[in-house]
CSV table of C-alpha atoms and ligand atoms in Angstrom, one decimal:
chain,number,residue,atom,x,y,z
M,1,UNK,CA,37.9,147.4,-48.5
M,2,UNK,CA,40.0,143.6,-49.9
M,3,UNK,CA,40.9,142.9,-46.7
M,4,UNK,CA,44.6,139.9,-46.7
M,5,UNK,CA,46.2,138.0,-43.8
M,6,UNK,CA,49.7,137.6,-43.0
M,7,UNK,CA,51.1,135.2,-41.1
M,8,UNK,CA,54.9,133.8,-40.5
M,9,UNK,CA,55.1,130.4,-38.7
M,10,UNK,CA,58.3,127.8,-37.8
M,11,UNK,CA,61.5,128.5,-37.0
M,12,UNK,CA,62.3,132.6,-36.7
M,13,UNK,CA,65.3,133.8,-38.5
M,14,UNK,CA,66.4,137.3,-39.3
M,15,UNK,CA,64.2,139.3,-42.2
M,16,UNK,CA,60.6,137.7,-41.6
M,17,UNK,CA,59.8,141.4,-40.5
M,18,UNK,CA,61.2,143.5,-43.9
M,19,UNK,CA,58.8,140.6,-45.5
M,20,UNK,CA,56.1,141.5,-43.2
M,21,UNK,CA,56.7,145.5,-44.1
M,22,UNK,CA,56.7,144.7,-47.6
M,23,UNK,CA,53.4,143.4,-47.4
M,24,UNK,CA,51.8,146.0,-45.5
M,25,UNK,CA,53.4,148.9,-47.3
M,26,UNK,CA,52.6,147.5,-50.5
M,27,UNK,CA,48.7,146.9,-49.8
M,28,UNK,CA,48.4,150.0,-47.8
M,29,UNK,CA,49.4,151.9,-51.5
M,30,UNK,CA,46.5,149.6,-52.9
M,31,UNK,CA,44.0,150.3,-50.9
M,32,UNK,CA,44.3,146.4,-49.2
M,33,UNK,CA,44.2,146.3,-45.2
M,34,UNK,CA,46.2,143.5,-43.7
M,35,UNK,CA,45.0,141.1,-40.6
M,36,UNK,CA,48.3,139.8,-39.2
M,37,UNK,CA,47.9,136.1,-37.5
M,38,UNK,CA,50.1,135.6,-34.6
M,39,UNK,CA,51.9,133.5,-33.1
M,40,UNK,CA,52.1,130.9,-36.6
M,41,UNK,CA,49.4,128.3,-36.4
M,42,UNK,CA,48.1,128.7,-33.1
M,43,UNK,CA,46.8,132.1,-34.0
M,44,UNK,CA,45.4,131.1,-37.2
M,45,UNK,CA,43.1,128.1,-35.6
M,46,UNK,CA,42.9,130.5,-31.9
M,47,UNK,CA,41.7,133.3,-34.0
M,48,UNK,CA,44.5,136.0,-32.9
M,49,UNK,CA,45.5,138.6,-34.8
M,50,UNK,CA,46.0,142.0,-35.8
M,51,UNK,CA,45.3,144.8,-37.8
M,52,UNK,CA,49.1,146.6,-39.6
M,53,UNK,CA,49.0,149.8,-40.4
M,54,UNK,CA,52.0,151.3,-42.3
M,55,UNK,CA,52.9,153.1,-39.7
M,56,UNK,CA,53.2,150.1,-37.4
M,57,UNK,CA,55.8,148.4,-39.7
M,58,UNK,CA,57.8,151.9,-41.0
M,59,UNK,CA,60.9,150.8,-38.8
M,60,UNK,CA,60.7,147.1,-38.5
M,61,UNK,CA,62.8,146.0,-41.2
M,62,UNK,CA,66.3,145.7,-39.3
M,63,UNK,CA,64.8,144.0,-36.2
M,64,UNK,CA,65.3,140.6,-35.8
M,65,UNK,CA,62.8,137.5,-35.8
M,66,UNK,CA,59.0,138.7,-36.6
M,67,UNK,CA,56.6,141.2,-34.8
M,68,UNK,CA,53.8,138.7,-35.3
M,69,UNK,CA,55.3,136.1,-33.3
M,70,UNK,CA,55.8,132.2,-35.0
M,71,UNK,CA,55.7,128.9,-33.6
M,72,UNK,CA,57.1,125.5,-35.1
M,73,UNK,CA,54.8,123.2,-33.4
M,74,UNK,CA,51.5,123.9,-34.4
M,75,UNK,CA,50.1,122.4,-37.7
M,76,UNK,CA,46.1,123.4,-38.9
M,77,UNK,CA,45.2,119.9,-40.2
M,78,UNK,CA,46.9,117.9,-37.2
M,79,UNK,CA,45.5,119.7,-34.1
M,80,UNK,CA,44.5,119.6,-30.4
M,81,UNK,CA,40.5,119.5,-30.3
M,82,UNK,CA,39.0,121.7,-27.7
M,83,UNK,CA,37.8,118.4,-26.1
M,84,UNK,CA,40.8,117.0,-25.7
M,85,UNK,CA,43.7,118.1,-26.0
M,86,UNK,CA,45.3,114.2,-26.6
M,87,UNK,CA,43.6,114.0,-29.9
M,88,UNK,CA,44.7,115.7,-33.2
M,89,UNK,CA,42.2,116.3,-35.5
M,90,UNK,CA,41.7,118.6,-38.7
M,91,UNK,CA,41.0,121.9,-37.9
M,92,UNK,CA,42.0,123.9,-40.9
M,93,UNK,CA,38.4,124.9,-41.6
M,94,UNK,CA,38.1,126.8,-38.7
M,95,UNK,CA,41.4,129.0,-39.0
M,96,UNK,CA,40.0,129.5,-42.9
M,97,UNK,CA,36.5,130.2,-40.9
M,98,UNK,CA,38.1,133.1,-38.0
M,99,UNK,CA,39.8,134.5,-41.0
M,100,UNK,CA,36.5,134.7,-43.3
M,101,UNK,CA,34.6,136.3,-41.0
M,102,UNK,CA,37.3,139.8,-40.9
M,103,UNK,CA,36.2,139.9,-44.4
M,104,UNK,CA,40.1,138.3,-45.5
M,105,UNK,CA,40.1,136.3,-48.9
M,106,UNK,CA,43.8,135.5,-49.1
M,107,UNK,CA,47.0,135.1,-47.1
M,108,UNK,CA,50.8,135.4,-47.4
M,109,UNK,CA,52.1,132.6,-45.6
M,110,UNK,CA,56.0,132.8,-45.2
M,111,UNK,CA,57.8,129.7,-43.5
M,112,UNK,CA,59.8,126.7,-43.6
M,113,UNK,CA,58.7,123.6,-45.4
M,114,UNK,CA,55.9,122.4,-42.9
M,115,UNK,CA,55.0,125.8,-42.5
M,116,UNK,CA,54.1,125.9,-46.4
M,117,UNK,CA,52.8,122.4,-46.5
M,118,UNK,CA,50.2,123.6,-44.7
M,119,UNK,CA,49.5,126.4,-46.3
M,120,UNK,CA,49.3,124.3,-49.6
M,121,UNK,CA,46.4,122.5,-47.3
M,122,UNK,CA,44.9,125.6,-47.0
M,123,UNK,CA,44.9,126.8,-50.2
M,124,UNK,CA,43.4,123.2,-51.5
M,125,UNK,CA,40.5,123.9,-48.3
M,126,UNK,CA,39.4,127.0,-50.2
M,127,UNK,CA,41.3,130.4,-48.6
M,128,UNK,CA,44.0,131.5,-51.5
M,129,UNK,CA,47.2,131.7,-50.1
M,130,UNK,CA,50.6,132.4,-51.4
M,131,UNK,CA,53.8,130.8,-49.8
M,132,UNK,CA,57.6,132.7,-49.1
M,133,UNK,CA,60.6,130.6,-47.6
M,134,UNK,CA,62.2,131.3,-44.9
M,135,UNK,CA,65.0,129.2,-42.8
M,136,UNK,CA,68.3,129.6,-41.7
M,137,UNK,CA,68.8,126.0,-42.8
M,138,UNK,CA,69.0,126.6,-46.5
M,139,UNK,CA,67.1,123.2,-47.3
M,140,UNK,CA,64.3,124.7,-49.4
M,141,UNK,CA,64.3,123.4,-53.0
M,142,UNK,CA,61.5,126.7,-53.3
M,143,UNK,CA,64.6,129.0,-52.5
M,144,UNK,CA,68.8,129.4,-53.1
M,145,UNK,CA,68.6,131.0,-50.9
M,146,UNK,CA,66.2,131.0,-48.4
M,147,UNK,CA,65.7,134.0,-46.6
M,148,UNK,CA,67.5,134.4,-42.6
M,149,UNK,CA,70.2,131.8,-44.0
M,150,UNK,CA,72.7,134.5,-44.7
M,151,UNK,CA,72.4,136.2,-41.6
M,152,UNK,CA,73.2,133.4,-39.8
M,153,UNK,CA,75.7,132.4,-41.9
M,154,UNK,CA,77.3,135.6,-40.7
M,155,UNK,CA,76.5,135.3,-37.2
M,156,UNK,CA,78.2,131.8,-36.8
M,157,UNK,CA,81.1,133.0,-38.8
M,158,UNK,CA,81.6,135.6,-36.2
M,159,UNK,CA,81.6,133.2,-32.9
M,160,UNK,CA,83.6,130.5,-34.5
M,161,UNK,CA,85.8,133.3,-35.2
M,162,UNK,CA,85.9,134.3,-31.3
M,163,UNK,CA,86.3,130.8,-30.4
M,164,UNK,CA,89.3,131.0,-32.8
M,165,UNK,CA,91.2,133.7,-30.8
M,166,UNK,CA,90.5,131.9,-27.4
M,167,UNK,CA,91.5,128.2,-28.9
M,168,UNK,CA,95.1,130.0,-30.3
M,169,UNK,CA,95.7,131.3,-26.8
M,170,UNK,CA,95.0,128.2,-24.8
M,171,UNK,CA,96.2,125.9,-27.6
M,172,UNK,CA,92.9,123.9,-27.6
M,173,UNK,CA,90.8,122.0,-30.3
M,174,UNK,CA,87.4,124.0,-30.1
M,175,UNK,CA,84.9,122.3,-31.3
M,176,UNK,CA,81.4,124.4,-32.7
M,177,UNK,CA,78.3,122.7,-33.1
M,178,UNK,CA,76.1,124.6,-35.6
M,179,UNK,CA,72.4,124.6,-36.5
M,180,UNK,CA,70.9,123.3,-39.8
M,181,UNK,CA,69.0,119.8,-39.4
M,182,UNK,CA,69.7,117.5,-41.8
M,183,UNK,CA,71.2,119.7,-44.0
M,184,UNK,CA,74.7,121.1,-44.0
M,185,UNK,CA,74.4,125.0,-45.7
M,186,UNK,CA,75.0,126.6,-42.8
M,187,UNK,CA,78.3,124.2,-41.4
M,188,UNK,CA,79.9,124.5,-44.6
M,189,UNK,CA,78.8,127.9,-45.3
M,190,UNK,CA,80.3,129.3,-41.6
M,191,UNK,CA,83.3,126.7,-42.1
M,192,UNK,CA,84.4,127.8,-44.8
M,193,UNK,CA,83.9,131.5,-44.1
M,194,UNK,CA,85.6,130.8,-40.8
M,195,UNK,CA,88.6,128.4,-42.1
M,196,UNK,CA,88.2,126.1,-40.2
M,197,UNK,CA,90.3,122.5,-40.2
M,198,UNK,CA,87.3,120.1,-39.8
M,199,UNK,CA,84.0,120.5,-41.2
M,200,UNK,CA,81.5,117.7,-40.4
M,201,UNK,CA,78.0,117.8,-42.3
M,202,UNK,CA,75.4,115.6,-42.1
M,203,UNK,CA,75.9,114.9,-46.3
M,204,UNK,CA,79.1,113.4,-45.1
M,205,UNK,CA,79.1,111.1,-42.8
M,206,UNK,CA,82.6,111.2,-39.9
M,207,UNK,CA,85.4,108.4,-39.1
M,208,UNK,CA,86.4,109.5,-36.2
M,209,UNK,CA,90.3,108.2,-36.4
M,210,UNK,CA,90.2,110.4,-40.0
M,211,UNK,CA,89.2,113.6,-38.0
M,212,UNK,CA,91.4,112.7,-34.4
M,213,UNK,CA,94.6,112.8,-37.6
M,214,UNK,CA,93.6,115.7,-39.0
M,215,UNK,CA,93.3,117.2,-35.1
M,216,UNK,CA,96.6,116.1,-34.3
M,217,UNK,CA,98.4,117.5,-37.2
M,218,UNK,CA,96.7,120.8,-37.1
M,219,UNK,CA,98.0,120.9,-33.2
M,220,UNK,CA,101.1,120.0,-34.0
M,221,UNK,CA,101.7,122.3,-37.2
M,222,UNK,CA,102.7,126.2,-36.5
M,223,UNK,CA,98.4,127.0,-36.3
M,224,UNK,CA,98.6,126.2,-32.0
M,225,UNK,CA,94.9,125.8,-32.6
M,226,UNK,CA,92.6,123.1,-34.2
M,227,UNK,CA,88.6,124.1,-35.2
M,228,UNK,CA,86.6,121.6,-35.4
M,229,UNK,CA,82.7,122.7,-37.2
M,230,UNK,CA,80.2,120.1,-36.7
M,231,UNK,CA,76.9,120.0,-38.0
M,232,UNK,CA,74.0,119.4,-35.1
M,233,UNK,CA,72.6,116.1,-37.3
M,234,UNK,CA,76.3,114.8,-38.4
M,235,UNK,CA,77.0,111.6,-37.7
M,236,UNK,CA,79.7,109.0,-37.0
M,237,UNK,CA,79.8,106.4,-39.8
M,238,UNK,CA,77.8,103.4,-39.0
M,239,UNK,CA,75.9,105.4,-36.0
M,240,UNK,CA,73.1,107.5,-35.4
M,241,UNK,CA,72.5,111.1,-35.1
M,242,UNK,CA,72.5,113.1,-31.2
M,243,UNK,CA,68.9,113.7,-30.6
M,244,UNK,CA,68.8,115.8,-27.8
M,245,UNK,CA,64.9,116.0,-27.4
M,246,UNK,CA,61.4,114.5,-29.2
M,247,UNK,CA,59.1,117.1,-29.4
M,248,UNK,CA,55.7,115.0,-29.7
M,249,UNK,CA,53.5,117.9,-31.4
M,250,UNK,CA,55.9,119.2,-33.3
M,251,UNK,CA,55.8,118.5,-37.1
M,252,UNK,CA,59.4,118.4,-37.2
M,253,UNK,CA,59.9,116.1,-33.5
M,254,UNK,CA,63.8,115.7,-34.5
M,255,UNK,CA,65.6,118.4,-32.3
M,256,UNK,CA,69.3,118.0,-32.7
M,257,UNK,CA,71.8,118.7,-30.1
M,258,UNK,CA,74.7,117.0,-28.6
M,259,UNK,CA,77.6,116.2,-31.1
M,260,UNK,CA,79.5,118.2,-30.4
M,261,UNK,CA,80.3,118.0,-26.9
M,262,UNK,CA,80.5,113.9,-27.2
M,263,UNK,CA,83.1,114.5,-30.2
M,264,UNK,CA,85.3,116.8,-27.9
M,265,UNK,CA,85.6,114.3,-24.9
M,266,UNK,CA,86.1,111.6,-27.6
M,267,UNK,CA,88.9,113.9,-29.3
M,268,UNK,CA,90.5,114.8,-26.1
M,269,UNK,CA,90.8,111.2,-25.5
M,270,UNK,CA,92.2,110.4,-28.2
M,271,UNK,CA,95.0,113.0,-28.9
M,272,UNK,CA,95.6,113.9,-25.9
M,273,UNK,CA,95.3,117.6,-26.9
M,274,UNK,CA,92.9,119.6,-24.6
M,275,UNK,CA,89.4,120.1,-26.6
M,276,UNK,CA,86.3,122.1,-25.4
M,277,UNK,CA,83.1,122.1,-27.1
M,278,UNK,CA,80.7,125.7,-27.8
M,279,UNK,CA,77.0,125.2,-29.0
M,280,UNK,CA,76.0,127.8,-31.4
M,281,UNK,CA,72.3,127.4,-31.4
M,282,UNK,CA,69.4,129.9,-31.3
M,283,UNK,CA,72.6,132.8,-32.0
M,284,UNK,CA,72.6,131.7,-35.2
M,285,UNK,CA,68.6,132.6,-35.5
M,286,UNK,CA,68.3,135.6,-34.2
M,287,UNK,CA,69.2,139.5,-34.5
M,288,UNK,CA,68.9,141.8,-37.3
M,289,UNK,CA,69.2,140.5,-40.8
M,290,UNK,CA,72.3,141.0,-43.1
M,291,UNK,CA,71.5,143.6,-46.0
M,292,UNK,CA,71.2,141.0,-48.1
M,293,UNK,CA,68.2,139.2,-45.9
M,294,UNK,CA,66.6,142.6,-46.1
M,295,UNK,CA,67.0,142.7,-49.7
M,296,UNK,CA,66.1,139.2,-50.4
M,297,UNK,CA,62.5,139.5,-48.0
M,298,UNK,CA,61.3,142.6,-49.5
M,299,UNK,CA,62.2,141.3,-53.0
M,300,UNK,CA,59.7,138.1,-52.4
M,301,UNK,CA,57.5,139.6,-50.3
M,302,UNK,CA,57.2,142.0,-53.3
M,303,UNK,CA,57.1,139.5,-55.6
M,304,UNK,CA,54.2,138.0,-53.3
M,305,UNK,CA,52.3,141.3,-53.3
M,306,UNK,CA,52.4,141.2,-57.2
M,307,UNK,CA,50.6,137.9,-57.4
M,308,UNK,CA,48.4,138.5,-55.2
M,309,UNK,CA,47.0,142.1,-56.7
M,310,UNK,CA,46.8,140.0,-60.0
M,311,UNK,CA,45.0,137.4,-58.0
M,312,UNK,CA,47.5,134.4,-58.7
M,313,UNK,CA,47.6,132.0,-55.7
M,314,UNK,CA,48.5,128.3,-54.7
M,315,UNK,CA,52.1,129.5,-55.3
M,316,UNK,CA,55.6,130.3,-53.7
M,317,UNK,CA,57.9,132.7,-54.5
M,318,UNK,CA,61.6,132.3,-54.1
M,319,UNK,CA,64.9,132.5,-56.3
M,320,UNK,CA,66.4,130.4,-59.0
M,321,UNK,CA,69.6,131.0,-60.5
M,322,UNK,CA,69.5,134.7,-59.4
M,323,UNK,CA,66.0,134.8,-60.6
M,324,UNK,CA,62.8,135.7,-58.7
M,325,UNK,CA,60.3,132.7,-59.3
M,326,UNK,CA,56.8,131.1,-58.8
M,327,UNK,CA,56.4,127.9,-58.4
M,328,UNK,CA,53.8,125.2,-57.5
M,329,UNK,CA,53.8,124.3,-53.8
M,330,UNK,CA,55.5,121.0,-53.4
M,331,UNK,CA,53.6,117.5,-52.4
M,332,UNK,CA,56.2,116.1,-50.3
M,333,UNK,CA,58.1,117.6,-48.3
M,334,UNK,CA,62.6,116.6,-49.2
M,335,UNK,CA,64.8,118.6,-47.4
M,336,UNK,CA,66.9,119.9,-49.4
M,337,UNK,CA,70.7,118.6,-49.7
M,338,UNK,CA,74.0,119.1,-49.9
M,339,UNK,CA,75.4,117.5,-53.1
M,340,UNK,CA,78.9,116.7,-51.9
M,341,UNK,CA,80.0,115.7,-55.2
M,342,UNK,CA,79.6,118.1,-56.8
M,343,UNK,CA,79.0,121.5,-54.4
M,344,UNK,CA,82.0,124.0,-55.9
M,345,UNK,CA,82.8,125.0,-51.8
M,346,UNK,CA,83.4,121.6,-50.9
M,347,UNK,CA,85.7,120.7,-53.7
M,348,UNK,CA,87.6,124.0,-53.0
M,349,UNK,CA,88.0,123.4,-48.9
M,350,UNK,CA,88.8,120.0,-50.1
M,351,UNK,CA,91.9,121.0,-52.1
M,352,UNK,CA,93.1,124.1,-49.5
M,353,UNK,CA,93.3,121.0,-46.8
M,354,UNK,CA,90.2,120.7,-44.9
M,355,UNK,CA,89.1,117.6,-43.7
M,356,UNK,CA,85.7,116.8,-44.1
M,357,UNK,CA,86.1,113.5,-42.0
M,358,UNK,CA,85.9,110.8,-44.2
M,359,UNK,CA,89.7,111.2,-46.2
O,1,LIG,O1,65.0,125.0,-38.8
O,1,LIG,C1,65.4,126.0,-38.1
O,1,LIG,C2,66.2,125.7,-36.6
O,1,LIG,O2,66.8,126.1,-36.4
O,1,LIG,C3,67.5,124.0,-36.9
O,1,LIG,O3,67.9,124.7,-37.7
O,1,LIG,C4,67.1,123.4,-36.3
O,1,LIG,O4,67.5,122.2,-36.0
O,1,LIG,C5,65.8,123.7,-35.1
O,1,LIG,O5,65.3,124.9,-35.5
O,1,LIG,C6,66.1,124.1,-34.2
O,1,LIG,O6,64.3,124.3,-33.2
O,1,LIG,P1,63.6,124.9,-32.1
O,1,LIG,O7,63.7,126.2,-31.7
O,1,LIG,O8,62.5,124.1,-31.1
O,1,LIG,O9,65.0,124.4,-31.3
C-alpha cells in the first residue's frame, strides 16, 4: 500500500487540523496510508511518527493548533549533531531515511516560509514534497491569505473591542500590541476592523510627537478613550524594533515584544492622559479556526492531494487572486510586506482619520 507523510511545522495557527483531516480522508479514499510526523522537524529527524486514520481525524477540524504538534525552532539542514548538541550539521538525509524505512515516498508539509524552505531542501535531497503555506502573519507571497490569518484577525479584533469598553469607562489610552513579525497585515486588519484611532505598522516608521498629538486630540474629543494598535515590530523613526529575546537555535531568531509598554509610558508622559498597554500574544494564534480558515485549509489540503495523486511534486499550493494555484518552492525567503502606498485599507483608513504615525 502506498504511504505518504504529513507534517506541520513552524508557529502553529488555526486551520492546521482541517488540512490534516482533508489529506487523511482523501488519502484513505484512494488507498493511501498517512504517517503523521510529530512536532515538526524535530520528529522528522528524531523519527517520531504516528499513523493517522480517518476515524482519528474526522472531528479535528474545529480544534485549534495541530494534533501533530509543531515547533518553530528546528531546521533539518542545520540541526544539532548527535555527538555534540552545540555543533549544527545537515541531517536532512537521516530524516528522509527514517520515512523511507517505513515505505513513505512523499510528504505534505504545512508551514511558514522557514518550514517550506526546509521542505524545498528535503525535496531536493530526494523525498517528494508538496508545501502548504500557513501563518497568522500573512507574510507569504505563496498565498493571499495564508491559513490562520483570518482566525487571528478575528481574535485580535475581538480583544481590541473588549479593551475599548474598559478604556471608555476609565477615560484611558490603551496601547494594544499585536503579532505579525515584520509584516503589518494582522495589525492593519485587526486595527481597522476594531476602529482603532492609531495603527502603527512595521512598514511605516512612526513619529512619537505625531502619535502623541493624535492621542491628545482623540482624548479631548467626545470619544473618552483612545485605542492605539501597534505591531510588535513597529519602529519609532530612527530607532530599532523592540526585541524581547533571541532564540539562538531558531531559523527566525528574533522574538519581538515590549513596544506597547514603552509606547504607553511615553504617551502617558507626553499627553498627561492615563495609558495602559495590553500584549495580545499567543491568544491570536490559539483557538478554533474561523469558517474561512477551515474552508481555505481544506481547499489547500485537497489541492495538495490532487497534485500528489498525479505525482506532481516540488510545488507549493496557495491562493492567488482568489484562485487555487501551484508554484515552485521559492529559492529566497522574503517576507511579504504591506504596500503602504497602494494598500486600499490604509488609504481608506487615512481618509477616515486614522493615524499611522507618519503624518
Ligand atoms: O510567525 C508567527 C508568530 O506568531 C509571529 O507573529 C510572532 O512574532 C512569533 O510567531 C512568536 O513566536 P513564538 O511562538 O516563538 O513566541
